[in-house]
XYZ file of C-alpha atoms in Angstrom:
95
model
C -85.871 -18.832 4.505
C -82.694 -20.067 2.855
C -79.929 -17.606 2.159
C -79.639 -17.125 -1.606
C -76.315 -18.177 -3.068
C -74.158 -16.447 -5.658
C -71.564 -18.384 -7.628
C -68.868 -15.724 -7.688
C -66.448 -17.438 -10.078
C -67.700 -19.626 -12.906
C -66.418 -20.273 -16.406
C -69.718 -20.945 -18.148
C -68.054 -20.573 -21.546
C -65.974 -23.725 -20.910
C -66.371 -26.594 -23.362
C -67.898 -29.036 -20.842
C -70.973 -26.775 -20.667
C -71.438 -26.356 -24.415
C -74.200 -28.927 -24.826
C -76.119 -28.465 -21.576
C -75.589 -24.910 -20.354
C -79.327 -24.301 -20.028
C -79.565 -27.348 -17.748
C -76.493 -26.318 -15.744
C -78.010 -22.915 -15.027
C -81.411 -24.448 -14.263
C -79.887 -26.967 -11.832
C -77.894 -24.234 -10.126
C -81.087 -22.254 -9.551
C -82.887 -25.373 -8.275
C -80.115 -25.717 -5.678
C -80.402 -22.143 -4.461
C -77.872 -20.370 -6.683
C -79.653 -17.122 -7.489
C -76.919 -15.487 -9.582
C -73.755 -16.580 -11.354
C -70.704 -14.471 -12.177
C -69.047 -15.896 -15.269
C -65.429 -14.846 -15.579
C -63.506 -13.767 -18.649
C -59.734 -14.111 -18.432
C -58.828 -12.951 -21.956
C -60.653 -11.070 -24.700
C -62.299 -14.182 -26.133
C -63.667 -15.416 -22.810
C -64.595 -11.869 -21.794
C -66.695 -11.555 -24.950
C -68.288 -14.914 -24.174
C -69.013 -13.834 -20.597
C -70.792 -10.714 -21.824
C -72.803 -12.755 -24.341
C -73.858 -15.198 -21.617
C -74.823 -12.362 -19.285
C -77.047 -10.954 -22.012
C -78.588 -14.373 -22.692
C -79.364 -15.398 -19.102
C -81.148 -13.080 -16.648
C -79.320 -14.421 -13.584
C -75.816 -14.428 -15.116
C -73.424 -11.493 -14.782
C -70.028 -10.943 -16.405
C -66.550 -10.300 -15.132
C -64.148 -9.272 -17.874
C -60.420 -8.800 -18.049
C -57.034 -10.295 -18.734
C -55.392 -12.921 -16.537
C -52.170 -11.673 -14.896
C -50.171 -14.329 -16.762
C -51.183 -12.569 -19.983
C -50.569 -9.009 -18.797
C -47.809 -8.559 -21.370
C -50.424 -8.870 -24.148
C -52.400 -5.857 -22.931
C -52.198 -2.760 -25.100
C -54.454 0.220 -25.798
C -56.612 -1.815 -28.189
C -57.301 -4.416 -25.497
C -58.170 -1.736 -22.942
C -60.434 -0.022 -25.484
C -62.300 -3.256 -26.214
C -62.770 -4.005 -22.519
C -64.096 -0.470 -22.056
C -66.570 -0.976 -24.909
C -67.799 -4.155 -23.222
C -68.398 -2.261 -19.984
C -70.307 0.444 -21.826
C -72.353 -1.975 -23.935
C -74.192 -3.847 -21.185
C -75.019 -3.128 -17.570
C -74.387 -6.742 -16.566
C -70.600 -6.343 -16.547
C -70.078 -6.086 -12.797
C -66.350 -6.707 -12.421
C -63.161 -5.906 -14.316
C -59.847 -7.521 -13.586
């Protein structure tokens, strides 16, 4: 039995995947990748990560703000990230 793989850091919301994301996820599964963690590094990509996690059964979301953008974080940003966590059980990491 092969050990199942988890892609622990993907950016599935990136433009190169726009036209063939279904195929990318299918090919990953065909090659033994059971689950994918798609990473949000700002509010926009965090929202996209949550949307993708909802859309695909084997995709999970990491949300947060990249350290380079830490100065942009305020209470509104924290509140929105918290709402994302509360809205779907597929948010598995915050950073």
